CSV table of C-alpha atoms and ligand atoms in Angstrom, one decimal:
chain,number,residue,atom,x,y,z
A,122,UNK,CA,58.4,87.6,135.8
A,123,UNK,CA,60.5,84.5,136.6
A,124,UNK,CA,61.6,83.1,133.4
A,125,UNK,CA,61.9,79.6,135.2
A,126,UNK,CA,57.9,79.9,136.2
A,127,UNK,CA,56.7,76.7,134.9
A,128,UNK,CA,59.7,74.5,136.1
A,129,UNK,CA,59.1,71.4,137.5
A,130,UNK,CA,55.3,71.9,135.6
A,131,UNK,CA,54.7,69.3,132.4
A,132,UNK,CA,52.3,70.5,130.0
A,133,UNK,CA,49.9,69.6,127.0
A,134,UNK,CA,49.8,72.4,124.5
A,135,UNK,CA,47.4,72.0,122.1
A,136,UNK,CA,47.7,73.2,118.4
A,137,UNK,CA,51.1,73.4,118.8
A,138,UNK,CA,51.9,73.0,115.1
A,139,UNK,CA,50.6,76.7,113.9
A,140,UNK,CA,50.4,80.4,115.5
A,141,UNK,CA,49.4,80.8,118.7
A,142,UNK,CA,49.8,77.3,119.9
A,143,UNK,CA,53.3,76.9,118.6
A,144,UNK,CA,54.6,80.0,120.9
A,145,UNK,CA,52.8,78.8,123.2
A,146,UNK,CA,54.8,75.8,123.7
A,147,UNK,CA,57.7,77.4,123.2
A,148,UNK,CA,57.4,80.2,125.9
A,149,UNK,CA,55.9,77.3,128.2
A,150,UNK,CA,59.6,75.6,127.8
A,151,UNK,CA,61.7,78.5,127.9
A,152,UNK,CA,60.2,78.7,131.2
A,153,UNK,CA,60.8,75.3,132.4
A,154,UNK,CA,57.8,73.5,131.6
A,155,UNK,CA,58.5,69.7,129.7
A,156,UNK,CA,56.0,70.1,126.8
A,157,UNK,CA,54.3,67.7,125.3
A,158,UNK,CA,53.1,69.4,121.5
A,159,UNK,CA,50.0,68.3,120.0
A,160,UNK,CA,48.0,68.8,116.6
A,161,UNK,CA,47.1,66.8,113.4
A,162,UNK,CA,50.1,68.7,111.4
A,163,UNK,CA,52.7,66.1,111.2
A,164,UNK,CA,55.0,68.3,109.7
A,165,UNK,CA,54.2,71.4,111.6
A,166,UNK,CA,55.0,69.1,114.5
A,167,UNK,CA,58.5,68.2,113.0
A,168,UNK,CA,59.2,72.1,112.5
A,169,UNK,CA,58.4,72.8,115.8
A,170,UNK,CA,60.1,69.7,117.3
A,171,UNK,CA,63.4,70.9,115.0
A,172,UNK,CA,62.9,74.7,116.5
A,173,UNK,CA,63.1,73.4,120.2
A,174,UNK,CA,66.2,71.1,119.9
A,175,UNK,CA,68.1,73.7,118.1
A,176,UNK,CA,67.1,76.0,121.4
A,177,UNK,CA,67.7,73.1,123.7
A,178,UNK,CA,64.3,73.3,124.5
A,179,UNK,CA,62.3,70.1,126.0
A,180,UNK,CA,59.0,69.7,123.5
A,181,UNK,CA,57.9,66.5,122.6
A,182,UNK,CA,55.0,65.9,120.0
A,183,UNK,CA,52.3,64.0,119.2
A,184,UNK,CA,49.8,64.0,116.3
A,185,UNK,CA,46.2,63.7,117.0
A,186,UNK,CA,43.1,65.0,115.3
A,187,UNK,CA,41.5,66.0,118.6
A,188,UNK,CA,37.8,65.8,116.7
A,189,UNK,CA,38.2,61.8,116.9
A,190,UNK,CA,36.9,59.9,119.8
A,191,UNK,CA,39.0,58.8,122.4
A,192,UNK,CA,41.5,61.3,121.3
A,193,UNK,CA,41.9,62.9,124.9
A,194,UNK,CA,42.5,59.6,126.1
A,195,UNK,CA,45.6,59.2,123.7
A,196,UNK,CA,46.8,62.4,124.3
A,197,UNK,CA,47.1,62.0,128.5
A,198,UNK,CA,48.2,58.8,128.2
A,199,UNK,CA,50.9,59.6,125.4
A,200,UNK,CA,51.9,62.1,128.0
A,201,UNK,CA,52.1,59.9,130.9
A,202,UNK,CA,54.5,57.4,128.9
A,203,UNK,CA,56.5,60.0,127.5
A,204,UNK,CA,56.9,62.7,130.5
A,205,UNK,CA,54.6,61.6,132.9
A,206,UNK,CA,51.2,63.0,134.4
A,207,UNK,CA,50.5,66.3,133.1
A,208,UNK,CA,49.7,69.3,135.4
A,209,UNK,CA,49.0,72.1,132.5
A,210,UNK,CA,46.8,71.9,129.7
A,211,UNK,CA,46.4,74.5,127.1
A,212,UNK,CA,43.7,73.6,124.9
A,213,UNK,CA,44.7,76.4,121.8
A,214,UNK,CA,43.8,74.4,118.6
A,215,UNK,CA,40.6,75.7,117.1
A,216,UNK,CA,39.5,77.0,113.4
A,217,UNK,CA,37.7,80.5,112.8
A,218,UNK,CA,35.3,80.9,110.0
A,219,UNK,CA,32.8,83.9,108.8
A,220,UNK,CA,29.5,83.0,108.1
A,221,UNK,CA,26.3,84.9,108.8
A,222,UNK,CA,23.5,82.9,110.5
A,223,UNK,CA,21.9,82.7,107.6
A,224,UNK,CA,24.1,81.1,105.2
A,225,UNK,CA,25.6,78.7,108.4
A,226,UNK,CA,24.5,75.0,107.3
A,227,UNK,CA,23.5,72.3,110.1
A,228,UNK,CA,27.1,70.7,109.3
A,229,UNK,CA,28.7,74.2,109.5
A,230,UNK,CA,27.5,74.8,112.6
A,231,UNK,CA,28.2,70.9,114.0
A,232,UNK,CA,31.5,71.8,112.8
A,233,UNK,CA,32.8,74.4,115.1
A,234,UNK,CA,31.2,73.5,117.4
A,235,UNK,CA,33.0,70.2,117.4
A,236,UNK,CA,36.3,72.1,116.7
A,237,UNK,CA,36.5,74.8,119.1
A,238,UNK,CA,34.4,73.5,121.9
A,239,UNK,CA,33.9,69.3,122.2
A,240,UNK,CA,37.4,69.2,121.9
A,241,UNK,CA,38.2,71.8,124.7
A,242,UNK,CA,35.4,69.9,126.5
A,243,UNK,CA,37.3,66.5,126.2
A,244,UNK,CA,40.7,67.4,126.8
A,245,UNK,CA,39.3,69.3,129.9
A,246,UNK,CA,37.5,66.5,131.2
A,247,UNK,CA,40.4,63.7,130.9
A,248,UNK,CA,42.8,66.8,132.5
A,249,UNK,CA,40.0,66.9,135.5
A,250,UNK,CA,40.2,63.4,135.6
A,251,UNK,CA,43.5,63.0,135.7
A,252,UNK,CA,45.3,65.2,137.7
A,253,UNK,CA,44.7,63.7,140.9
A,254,UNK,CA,45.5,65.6,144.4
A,255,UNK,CA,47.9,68.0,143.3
A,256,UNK,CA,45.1,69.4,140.9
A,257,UNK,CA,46.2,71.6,137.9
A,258,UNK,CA,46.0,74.2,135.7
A,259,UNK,CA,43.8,74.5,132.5
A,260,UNK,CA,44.2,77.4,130.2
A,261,UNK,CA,41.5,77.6,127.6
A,262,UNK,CA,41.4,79.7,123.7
A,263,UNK,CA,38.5,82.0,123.4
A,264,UNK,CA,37.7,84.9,121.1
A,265,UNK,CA,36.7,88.4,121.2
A,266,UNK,CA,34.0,87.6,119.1
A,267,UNK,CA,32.7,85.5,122.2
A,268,UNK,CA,32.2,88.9,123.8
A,269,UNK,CA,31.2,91.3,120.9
A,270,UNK,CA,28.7,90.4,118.4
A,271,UNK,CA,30.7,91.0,115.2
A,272,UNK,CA,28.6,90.7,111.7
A,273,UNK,CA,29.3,86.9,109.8
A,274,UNK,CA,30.7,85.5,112.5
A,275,UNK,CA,27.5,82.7,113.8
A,276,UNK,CA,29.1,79.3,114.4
A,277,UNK,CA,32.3,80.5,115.8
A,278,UNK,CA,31.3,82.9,117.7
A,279,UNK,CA,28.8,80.7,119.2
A,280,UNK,CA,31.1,78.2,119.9
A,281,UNK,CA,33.5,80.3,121.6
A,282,UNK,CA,31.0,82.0,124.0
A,283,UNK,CA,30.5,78.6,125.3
A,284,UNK,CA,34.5,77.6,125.6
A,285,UNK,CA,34.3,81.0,128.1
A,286,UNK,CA,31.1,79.8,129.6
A,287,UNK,CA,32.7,76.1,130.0
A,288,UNK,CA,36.0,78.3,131.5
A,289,UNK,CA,33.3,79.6,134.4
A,290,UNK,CA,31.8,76.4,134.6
A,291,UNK,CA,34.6,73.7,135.2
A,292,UNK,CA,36.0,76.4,137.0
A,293,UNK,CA,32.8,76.0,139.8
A,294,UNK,CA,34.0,72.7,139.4
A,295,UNK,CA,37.5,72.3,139.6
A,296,UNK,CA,38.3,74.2,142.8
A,297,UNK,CA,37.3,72.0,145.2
A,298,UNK,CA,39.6,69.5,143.7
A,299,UNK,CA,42.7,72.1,143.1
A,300,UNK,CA,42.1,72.6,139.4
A,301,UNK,CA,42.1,76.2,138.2
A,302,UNK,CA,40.2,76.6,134.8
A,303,UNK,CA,40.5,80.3,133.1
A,304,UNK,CA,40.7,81.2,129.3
A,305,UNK,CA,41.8,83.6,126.8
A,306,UNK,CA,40.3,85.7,124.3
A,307,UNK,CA,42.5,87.3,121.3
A,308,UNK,CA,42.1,89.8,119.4
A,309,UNK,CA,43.5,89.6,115.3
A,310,UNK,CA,46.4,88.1,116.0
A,311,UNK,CA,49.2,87.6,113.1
A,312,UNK,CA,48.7,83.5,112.4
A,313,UNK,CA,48.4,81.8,109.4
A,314,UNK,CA,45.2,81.6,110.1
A,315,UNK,CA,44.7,85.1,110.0
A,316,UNK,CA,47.0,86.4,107.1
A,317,UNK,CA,44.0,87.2,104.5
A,318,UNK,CA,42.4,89.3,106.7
A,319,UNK,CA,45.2,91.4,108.5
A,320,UNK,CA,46.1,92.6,104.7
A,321,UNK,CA,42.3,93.0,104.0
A,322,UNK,CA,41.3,96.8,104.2
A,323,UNK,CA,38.1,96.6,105.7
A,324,UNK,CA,39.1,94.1,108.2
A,325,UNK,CA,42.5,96.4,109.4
A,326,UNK,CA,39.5,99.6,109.6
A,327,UNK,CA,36.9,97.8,111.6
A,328,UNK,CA,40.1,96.0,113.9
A,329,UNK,CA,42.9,97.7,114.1
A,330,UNK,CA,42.3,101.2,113.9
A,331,UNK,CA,39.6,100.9,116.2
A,332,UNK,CA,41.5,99.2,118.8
A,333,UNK,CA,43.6,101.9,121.5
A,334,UNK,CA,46.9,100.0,120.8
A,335,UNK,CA,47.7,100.6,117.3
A,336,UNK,CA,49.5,97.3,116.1
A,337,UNK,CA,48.6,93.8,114.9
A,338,UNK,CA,48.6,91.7,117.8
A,339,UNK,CA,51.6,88.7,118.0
A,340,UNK,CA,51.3,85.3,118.9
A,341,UNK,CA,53.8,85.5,121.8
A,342,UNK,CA,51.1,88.6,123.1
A,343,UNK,CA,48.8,85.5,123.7
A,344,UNK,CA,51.0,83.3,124.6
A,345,UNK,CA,53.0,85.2,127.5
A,346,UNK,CA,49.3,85.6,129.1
A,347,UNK,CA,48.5,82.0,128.6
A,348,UNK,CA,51.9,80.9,130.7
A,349,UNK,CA,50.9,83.2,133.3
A,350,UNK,CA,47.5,81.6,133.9
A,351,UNK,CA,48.9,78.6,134.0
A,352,UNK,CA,52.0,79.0,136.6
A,353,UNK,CA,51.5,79.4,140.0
A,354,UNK,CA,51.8,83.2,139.7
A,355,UNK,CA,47.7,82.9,138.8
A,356,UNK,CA,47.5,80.9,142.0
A,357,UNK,CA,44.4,82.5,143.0
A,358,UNK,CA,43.1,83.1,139.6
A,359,UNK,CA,39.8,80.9,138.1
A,360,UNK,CA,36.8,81.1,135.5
A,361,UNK,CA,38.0,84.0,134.0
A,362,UNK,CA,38.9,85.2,130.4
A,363,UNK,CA,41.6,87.2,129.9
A,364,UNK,CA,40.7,89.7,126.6
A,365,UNK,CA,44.0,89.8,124.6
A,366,UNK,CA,42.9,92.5,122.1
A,367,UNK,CA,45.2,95.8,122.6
A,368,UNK,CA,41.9,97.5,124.0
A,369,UNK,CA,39.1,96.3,120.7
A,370,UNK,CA,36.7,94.5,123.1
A,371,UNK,CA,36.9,96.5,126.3
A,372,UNK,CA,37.4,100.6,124.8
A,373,UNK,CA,34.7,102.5,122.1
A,374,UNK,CA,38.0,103.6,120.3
A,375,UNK,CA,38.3,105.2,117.0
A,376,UNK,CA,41.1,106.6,115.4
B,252,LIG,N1,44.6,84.4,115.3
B,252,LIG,C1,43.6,85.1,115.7
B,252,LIG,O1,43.4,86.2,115.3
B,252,LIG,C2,42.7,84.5,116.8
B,252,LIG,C3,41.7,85.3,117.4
B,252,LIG,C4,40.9,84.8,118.3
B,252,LIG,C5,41.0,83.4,118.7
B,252,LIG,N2,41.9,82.6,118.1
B,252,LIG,C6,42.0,81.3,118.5
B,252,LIG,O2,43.4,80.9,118.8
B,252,LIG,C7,43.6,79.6,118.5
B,252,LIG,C8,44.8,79.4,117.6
B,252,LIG,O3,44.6,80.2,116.5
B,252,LIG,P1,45.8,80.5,115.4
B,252,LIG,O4,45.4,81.7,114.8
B,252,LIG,O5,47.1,80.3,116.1
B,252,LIG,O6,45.5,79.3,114.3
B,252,LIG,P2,46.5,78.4,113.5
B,252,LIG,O7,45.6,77.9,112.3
B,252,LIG,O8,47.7,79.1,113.2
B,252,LIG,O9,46.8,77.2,114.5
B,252,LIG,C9,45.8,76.3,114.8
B,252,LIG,C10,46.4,74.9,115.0
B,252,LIG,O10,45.3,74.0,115.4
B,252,LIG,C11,45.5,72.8,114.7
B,252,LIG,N3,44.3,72.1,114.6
B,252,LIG,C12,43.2,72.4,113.8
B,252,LIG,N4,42.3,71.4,113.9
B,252,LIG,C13,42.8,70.5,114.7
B,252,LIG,C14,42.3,69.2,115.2
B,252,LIG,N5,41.1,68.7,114.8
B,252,LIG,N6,43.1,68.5,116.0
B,252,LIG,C15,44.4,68.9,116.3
B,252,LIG,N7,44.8,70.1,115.9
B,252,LIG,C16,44.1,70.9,115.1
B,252,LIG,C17,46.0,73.3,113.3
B,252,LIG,O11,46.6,72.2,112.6
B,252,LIG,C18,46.9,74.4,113.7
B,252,LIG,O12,48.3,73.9,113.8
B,252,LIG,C19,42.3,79.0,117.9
B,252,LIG,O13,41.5,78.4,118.9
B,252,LIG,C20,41.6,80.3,117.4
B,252,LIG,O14,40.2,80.1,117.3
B,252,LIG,C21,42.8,83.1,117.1
């Protein structure tokens, strides 16, 4: 793998701030991508900008709540000023939650739906819309639990089994126009999103010993497959979701 396999490439990460997005951006840089950083964490965007200088890394950042309208526009045309048109998007930033169907409220489920999929919807669109001739790449965060039913898991789970079916779907869309469109799907991955639940007891039985690769999953495990959709080594790779899960959605494993 060519560590320089996104030079020459300028790229909007998307919750950049926090886990997965944050080494994201940073393995899109080390590998020659200019970054442009983006979440509503101020200061999580200071860390990260702080991090890259000290590695002589190129990340710029700009906060954005990405449920607001017209935030997509901000975003590409911060970009455009800053490092000019993009050619990568990685839409990461999205919020898990466990709720049964049952106790989901209207607003719950408008909720992440609005989180995890409008807003992979709108920064898709204005990506589409702006990448012109030279088309693109688009890299989108999905779940596991868009491709196993897993118990209190409704409005999440709902909304990512639509960012995978949007992944197919803009993928029909794009190719014609140069844009590739595929998607990833973790597993439990170490965040701080996730750090209750990796040290819960139940959750590390029905996860991780069930899963044929016996450790927690890391952000940079995401994030190295991420880069590779989105460089030209994936030339001839759309509409797909990658599982990133150390075997928990694709074996019947149990240790
Ligand atoms: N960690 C896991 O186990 C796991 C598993 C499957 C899928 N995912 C998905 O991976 C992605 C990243 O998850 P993570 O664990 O790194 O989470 P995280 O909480 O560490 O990071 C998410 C980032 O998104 C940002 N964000 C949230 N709402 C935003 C908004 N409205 N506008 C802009 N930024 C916003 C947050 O500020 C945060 O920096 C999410 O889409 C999540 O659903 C994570």
């Amino acid at each position: 793998m060519s560590s320089q396999q996104l030079a020459g490439k300028t790229a909007i990460v998307t919750g950049a701030a926090s886990g997965i997005g944050r080494e994201t951006a940073l393995v899109f840089a080390a590998r020659g991508a200019a970054v442009l950083a983006v979440d509503l964490d101020g200061a999580g965007l200071a860390s990260l900008r702080a991090e890259a200088g000290s590695r002589d890394l190129d990340i710029r950042v700009f906060a954005q709540d990405l449920t607001v309208s017209g935030a997509a526009e901000r975003v590409f045309a911060h970009c455009a000023g800053e490092l000019g048109p993009p050619s990568v998007l990685a839409n990461v930033a999205g919020k898990g939650g466990d709720a049964s169907a049952t106790a989901t409220t209207d607003d719950d489920f408008e909720f992440f739906l609005r989180m995890n999929l409008t807003t992979t919807f709108t920064m898709s669109r204005q990506a589409m819309s702006v990448f012109g001739d030279a088309g693109g790449s688009i890299v989108n965060t999905s779940s596991t639990f868009a491709l196993v039913g897993v118990r209190g898991s409704a409005p999440y789970s709902a909304a990512k089994g639509a960012v995978s079916s949007l992944t197919r779907q803009m993928a029909a869309d794009g190719g014609r126009h140069n844009v590739r469109v595929n998607a990833v799907a973790p597993g439990l991955i170490a965040t701080p999103a996730t750090r209750g639940k990796i040290t819960d007891g139940l959750f590390d039985d029905l996860v991780t010993r069930s899963r044929p690769l016996p450790r927690v999953g890391v952000p940079a495990d995401v994030a190295h497959v991420i880069a590779f959709l989105a460089s030209d080594d994936a030339a001839f790779v759309t509409g797909v979701t990658i599982p990133v899960c150390g075997g928990w959605s694709t074996t019947r494993f149990r240790d």
